[in-house]
Coordinates of C-alpha atoms in Angstrom, one line a residue:
X1 CA 21.3 5.2 -17.2
X2 CA 23.7 5.7 -14.3
X3 CA 23.8 9.5 -14.5
X4 CA 21.0 9.4 -11.8
X5 CA 22.2 10.8 -8.4
X6 CA 22.2 8.9 -5.1
X7 CA 18.9 8.2 -3.5
X8 CA 18.3 6.7 0.0
X9 CA 16.0 3.7 -0.7
X10 CA 15.6 2.1 2.7
X11 CA 12.4 3.3 4.3
X12 CA 11.4 4.6 7.7
X13 CA 8.2 2.7 8.7
X14 CA 5.6 3.4 11.4
X15 CA 2.6 1.3 12.2
X16 CA 0.1 2.6 14.8
X17 CA -2.9 0.6 16.2
X18 CA -5.6 2.4 18.3
X19 CA -7.9 0.8 20.8
X20 CA -11.4 0.6 19.2
X21 CA -14.1 2.9 20.6
X22 CA -16.9 1.0 22.4
X23 CA -20.4 2.3 21.5
X24 CA -21.2 2.7 25.2
X25 CA -18.2 5.1 25.6
X26 CA -18.9 7.1 22.4
X27 CA -21.1 9.8 23.8
X28 CA -19.7 12.4 21.4
X29 CA -20.6 10.4 18.3
X30 CA -17.1 10.1 16.8
X31 CA -16.7 7.7 13.9
X32 CA -13.9 5.7 15.5
X33 CA -12.8 5.0 11.9
X34 CA -9.6 6.5 10.4
X35 CA -11.0 5.9 6.9
X36 CA -13.4 8.8 7.4
X37 CA -10.4 11.3 7.5
X38 CA -10.3 13.3 4.3
X39 CA -7.5 13.0 1.7
X40 CA -6.9 16.8 2.2
X41 CA -6.1 16.2 5.9
X42 CA -3.8 13.3 5.1
X43 CA -2.0 15.6 2.6
X44 CA -1.5 18.2 5.3
X45 CA 0.0 15.6 7.6
X46 CA 2.3 14.3 4.9
X47 CA 3.6 17.8 4.2
X48 CA 5.3 17.5 7.6
X49 CA 7.1 14.4 6.3
X50 CA 8.0 16.1 3.0
X51 CA 6.0 13.8 0.7
X52 CA 2.8 14.0 -1.3
X53 CA -0.1 11.7 -2.4
X54 CA 0.1 10.6 -6.0
X55 CA -2.9 8.3 -6.2
X56 CA -5.2 6.1 -4.1
X57 CA -7.0 2.8 -4.2
X58 CA -9.8 1.6 -1.9
X59 CA -11.7 -1.5 -0.9
X60 CA -14.0 -2.3 1.9
X61 CA -11.2 -2.6 4.5
X62 CA -8.5 -0.2 3.6
X63 CA -7.3 2.9 1.7
X64 CA -3.9 2.6 0.0
X65 CA -2.3 5.9 -0.9
X66 CA 0.7 5.8 -3.2
X67 CA 3.1 8.6 -2.2
X68 CA 6.0 10.5 -3.9
X69 CA 8.1 8.7 -1.3
X70 CA 6.5 5.3 -0.6
X71 CA 3.1 4.4 0.9
X72 CA 0.3 5.1 3.4
X73 CA -2.3 2.5 4.3
X74 CA -5.3 3.4 6.4
X75 CA -7.6 0.9 8.0
X76 CA -10.4 1.5 10.6
X77 CA -8.0 1.6 13.6
X78 CA -4.6 1.3 12.1
X79 CA -2.2 3.4 10.0
X80 CA 0.9 2.2 8.2
X81 CA 3.2 4.9 6.8
X82 CA 6.5 4.2 5.2
X83 CA 8.7 6.9 3.6
X84 CA 12.1 6.8 1.9
X85 CA 14.7 9.3 0.8
X86 CA 15.3 12.3 3.1
X87 CA 11.8 12.4 4.6
X88 CA 11.1 13.3 8.2
X89 CA 8.7 10.6 9.2
X90 CA 9.0 11.0 13.0
X91 CA 7.8 14.6 12.8
X92 CA 4.3 13.5 11.9
X93 CA 3.7 11.2 14.9
X94 CA 2.4 13.7 17.3
X95 CA 0.1 15.4 14.7
X96 CA -1.1 11.9 13.6
X97 CA -2.2 11.1 17.2
X98 CA -4.0 14.5 17.4
X99 CA -5.7 13.9 14.0
X100 CA -7.0 10.4 15.1
X101 CA -8.3 12.0 18.3
X102 CA -9.9 15.1 16.9
X103 CA -11.4 13.5 13.7
X104 CA -12.2 10.0 14.9
X105 CA -12.3 10.0 18.7
X106 CA -9.4 7.5 18.9
X107 CA -7.3 8.3 21.9
X108 CA -5.6 5.2 23.1
X109 CA -2.6 3.8 21.2
X110 CA -2.9 0.0 21.5
X111 CA 0.4 -0.7 19.8
X112 CA 3.2 1.2 18.0
X113 CA 6.1 0.2 15.8
X114 CA 8.9 2.2 14.2
X115 CA 11.4 0.3 12.1
X116 CA 14.1 0.7 9.5
X117 CA 17.3 -0.8 8.3
X118 CA 20.5 1.1 8.4
X119 CA 20.8 4.0 5.9
X120 CA 23.3 3.8 3.2
X121 CA 24.3 7.5 3.7
X122 CA 23.1 8.5 7.2
X123 CA 24.9 11.9 7.1
X124 CA 22.5 13.0 4.4
X125 CA 19.5 12.4 6.7
X126 CA 17.8 15.4 8.4
X127 CA 17.3 15.4 12.1
X128 CA 16.0 13.4 14.0
X129 CA 17.0 10.6 11.5
X130 CA 20.8 10.7 11.5
X131 CA 21.2 7.9 14.0
X132 CA 18.9 5.4 15.7
X133 CA 19.8 6.8 19.1
X134 CA 18.5 10.2 17.9
X135 CA 15.3 8.6 16.7
X136 CA 14.8 6.8 20.0
X137 CA 15.3 10.0 22.0
X138 CA 12.7 11.7 19.8
X139 CA 10.2 8.8 20.3
X140 CA 10.8 8.7 24.1
X141 CA 9.5 12.2 24.3
X142 CA 6.1 10.9 23.1
X143 CA 6.0 7.4 24.7
X144 CA 7.0 6.7 28.3
X145 CA 7.1 2.9 27.7
X146 CA 9.0 2.5 24.5
X147 CA 11.9 0.1 23.8
X148 CA 14.5 0.2 21.0
X149 CA 16.2 -2.9 19.5
X150 CA 18.8 -3.6 16.9
X151 CA 18.9 -6.9 15.0
X152 CA 21.7 -8.1 12.8
X153 CA 25.5 -7.6 13.1
X154 CA 26.7 -4.2 14.4
X155 CA 29.9 -4.7 12.3
X156 CA 27.9 -6.0 9.3
X157 CA 26.4 -4.2 6.4
X158 CA 22.7 -4.6 7.3
X159 CA 21.4 -3.8 10.8
X160 CA 17.7 -3.6 11.3
X161 CA 16.2 -1.3 14.0
X162 CA 12.9 -1.4 15.9
X163 CA 11.1 0.8 18.4
X164 CA 7.9 -0.5 20.0
X165 CA 5.9 -0.2 23.2
X166 CA 5.8 -2.3 26.3
X167 CA 2.8 -0.7 27.9
X168 CA 0.3 -2.6 30.0
X169 CA -2.5 -2.2 27.5
X170 CA -3.7 -5.3 25.7
X171 CA -2.0 -5.3 22.3
X172 CA -3.3 -6.5 19.0
X173 CA -5.3 -9.7 19.6
X174 CA -6.7 -10.4 16.2
X175 CA -4.5 -12.7 14.1
X176 CA -1.8 -10.6 12.5
X177 CA 1.5 -11.2 10.7
X178 CA 3.8 -9.0 8.6
X179 CA 6.6 -10.1 6.3
X180 CA 9.2 -7.7 5.1
X181 CA 12.1 -8.4 2.6
X182 CA 14.7 -5.6 2.2
X183 CA 17.0 -6.3 -0.7
X184 CA 20.3 -4.7 -1.8
X185 CA 23.0 -5.3 -4.6
X186 CA 20.2 -6.0 -7.1
X187 CA 20.7 -7.6 -10.4
X188 CA 21.6 -5.1 -13.1
X189 CA 19.5 -6.6 -15.8
X190 CA 16.5 -6.9 -13.5
X191 CA 16.9 -3.2 -12.5
X192 CA 17.0 -1.9 -16.1
X193 CA 13.3 -2.6 -16.3
X194 CA 12.6 0.2 -13.7
X195 CA 13.9 3.0 -15.9
X196 CA 11.6 5.2 -17.9
X197 CA 14.0 4.9 -20.8
X198 CA 13.3 1.1 -20.9
X199 CA 9.7 0.9 -19.9
X200 CA 6.7 2.9 -21.2
X201 CA 4.5 2.8 -18.1
X202 CA 4.1 1.4 -14.6
X203 CA 1.4 -1.1 -15.6
X204 CA 3.7 -2.7 -18.2
X205 CA 6.5 -2.9 -15.6
X206 CA 4.1 -4.6 -13.2
X207 CA 3.3 -7.2 -15.8
X208 CA 6.7 -7.9 -17.4
X209 CA 8.5 -8.2 -14.0
X210 CA 6.0 -10.7 -12.6
X211 CA 5.0 -8.3 -9.8
X212 CA 1.3 -8.7 -10.9
X213 CA 1.6 -12.4 -10.0
X214 CA 3.0 -11.9 -6.5
X215 CA -0.5 -12.0 -5.0
X216 CA -2.9 -12.9 -7.8
X217 CA -6.2 -11.0 -7.7
X218 CA -4.8 -8.0 -5.8
X219 CA -5.9 -4.5 -6.7
X220 CA -2.6 -2.8 -7.7
X221 CA -1.7 0.9 -7.9
X222 CA 1.8 1.5 -9.4
X223 CA 4.0 4.4 -10.4
X224 CA 7.1 4.6 -12.6
X225 CA 9.3 7.6 -11.7
X226 CA 11.3 9.8 -14.0
X227 CA 14.1 9.0 -14.8
X228 CA 13.9 5.8 -12.7
X229 CA 12.3 4.2 -9.7
X230 CA 9.1 2.3 -9.1
X231 CA 6.5 2.0 -6.3
X232 CA 3.4 -0.2 -6.0
X233 CA 0.6 -0.8 -3.5
X234 CA -1.6 -3.8 -3.5
X235 CA -4.9 -4.6 -1.8
X236 CA -6.3 -8.1 -1.4
X237 CA -9.4 -8.2 0.9
X238 CA -8.1 -7.1 4.3
X239 CA -4.4 -7.5 3.4
X240 CA -1.9 -5.2 1.6
X241 CA 1.5 -5.3 0.0
X242 CA 3.9 -2.6 -0.9
X243 CA 7.0 -2.5 -3.2
X244 CA 9.5 0.2 -3.6
X245 CA 12.5 0.1 -5.9
X246 CA 15.6 2.3 -6.3
X247 CA 17.4 0.8 -9.3
X248 CA 20.6 2.8 -9.5
X249 CA 23.6 0.5 -9.4
X250 CA 25.5 2.4 -6.7
X251 CA 22.6 2.5 -4.3
X252 CA 20.2 -0.3 -5.6
X253 CA 17.5 -1.3 -3.2
X254 CA 14.1 -2.9 -3.2
X255 CA 11.6 -3.6 -0.5
X256 CA 8.6 -5.9 -0.3
X257 CA 6.2 -5.9 2.6
X258 CA 2.8 -7.7 3.2
X259 CA 0.5 -8.8 5.9
X260 CA -1.3 -11.4 3.7
X261 CA -2.4 -14.1 6.0
X262 CA -1.0 -17.3 4.5
X263 CA 0.2 -20.4 6.4
X264 CA 3.4 -20.6 4.3
X265 CA 5.4 -17.8 2.6
X266 CA 7.8 -20.0 0.7
X267 CA 6.2 -19.5 -2.7
X268 CA 5.8 -15.7 -2.3
X269 CA 9.4 -15.3 -1.1
X270 CA 10.6 -17.2 -4.2
X271 CA 8.6 -15.0 -6.5
X272 CA 10.0 -11.8 -5.0
X273 CA 13.6 -13.0 -5.1
X274 CA 13.2 -14.2 -8.7
X275 CA 12.1 -10.7 -9.8
X276 CA 14.8 -8.7 -8.0
X277 CA 17.7 -11.2 -7.7
X278 CA 19.4 -9.4 -4.8
X279 CA 23.0 -9.9 -3.8
X280 CA 21.9 -9.8 -0.2
X281 CA 18.7 -9.2 1.8
X282 CA 17.3 -9.2 5.2
X283 CA 13.9 -10.6 6.0
X284 CA 11.7 -10.0 9.1
X285 CA 8.5 -11.7 10.1
X286 CA 6.2 -10.5 12.9
X287 CA 3.5 -12.9 14.1
X288 CA 1.1 -12.8 17.0
X289 CA -0.9 -15.6 18.6
X290 CA -3.3 -17.0 16.1
X291 CA -1.4 -15.8 13.0
X292 CA -1.9 -18.4 10.2
X293 CA 1.9 -18.6 9.6
X294 CA 2.4 -19.8 13.1
X295 CA 5.5 -19.1 15.1
X296 CA 7.6 -16.7 13.0
X297 CA 10.8 -18.8 13.4
X298 CA 9.1 -21.6 11.5
X299 CA 9.1 -19.7 8.2
X300 CA 12.9 -19.5 8.4
X301 CA 13.1 -23.3 9.0
X302 CA 11.0 -24.3 6.1
X303 CA 14.0 -25.2 3.9
X304 CA 16.8 -23.3 2.4
X305 CA 16.3 -20.6 -0.2
X306 CA 17.8 -21.7 -3.5
X307 CA 20.8 -19.5 -4.4
X308 CA 21.2 -18.0 -0.9
X309 CA 23.0 -18.7 2.3
X310 CA 21.4 -17.8 5.7
X311 CA 24.2 -16.2 7.7
X312 CA 22.3 -14.6 10.6
X313 CA 19.2 -15.6 12.4
X314 CA 17.7 -14.0 15.5
X315 CA 14.4 -14.4 17.4
X316 CA 12.8 -11.8 19.7
X317 CA 9.7 -11.9 21.8
X318 CA 7.7 -8.7 22.0
X319 CA 4.6 -7.9 24.0
X320 CA 2.1 -9.6 21.7
X321 CA 4.4 -10.6 18.8
X322 CA 7.2 -13.0 18.1
X323 CA 9.7 -11.6 15.6
X324 CA 12.3 -13.4 13.6
X325 CA 15.2 -11.7 11.6
X326 CA 17.2 -13.4 9.0
X327 CA 20.1 -12.2 6.8
X328 CA 20.9 -13.9 3.5
X329 CA 23.8 -13.6 1.0
X330 CA 23.8 -14.9 -2.5
X331 CA 25.9 -18.0 -3.1
X332 CA 28.3 -17.4 -6.0
X333 CA 26.4 -19.4 -8.6
X334 CA 23.8 -18.5 -11.2
X335 CA 20.4 -17.9 -9.7
X336 CA 17.3 -19.7 -11.0

């Protein structure tokens, strides 16, 4: 199984919110709805990033595109795009803003986030993704009011980077929260399930690993790659989740992200860790005023995580959001 070459699992992630169009201001009759953009135009945009659309699922609130390298979620006034490997995510931002303007009449960026953890092999990344400084300089050419942050230890293995806006526009006011769990040093036995030589298809993997029970009732779209690797998108009403797995032992990585609006994430976090059994992971939670989870720091205080030790905890206050970062290491005992 381990003849598979290195792959950079950690994703680059952008989330863009646009200010809604008021009917009184919409003299040109634009839709103001990103979901009206055709799949063909999304494919053209993604070609700049060096990835393609594999499949899609829809509900009344969102379109979820499963990509050759991760995921794209499109809501009425929000886009979430995450890509892994050697993709060039930042090269699509300017064209994305033009697409939203020309197709939907959306011209004002209400909020913007770019985030990623440190790459395992940064020298293999194409420009402008070789360093976070390089990425910040690229983003500063498009946004005059951006700010870059690094959370986690500079001399540790897992630093997490964020670029966001501090403009004077009102940010996202509807209740919003996003949990992300980025996992490394994954359990070998657990990872064997994500090889085509071990599993016949993606739906079977989704069932036998317990992923189908992460958010019961979710509409799931999954892919099992050849010879290994797995991706899944899930839609549950106006919430989403995404999972991406690089199972190779020398670069094992898995990510789980969701904005499901629960008051407590303890049960969901437990399910995710039980499936992947990481040796270490970092977890971030964004929450704004009115988010059902409350102040993000509270999630990290709701009791210890069995089998793991919290060795770093940081809290940051953004324009509209509070953000908590935690880094965990496995305690040297058998996991439940």
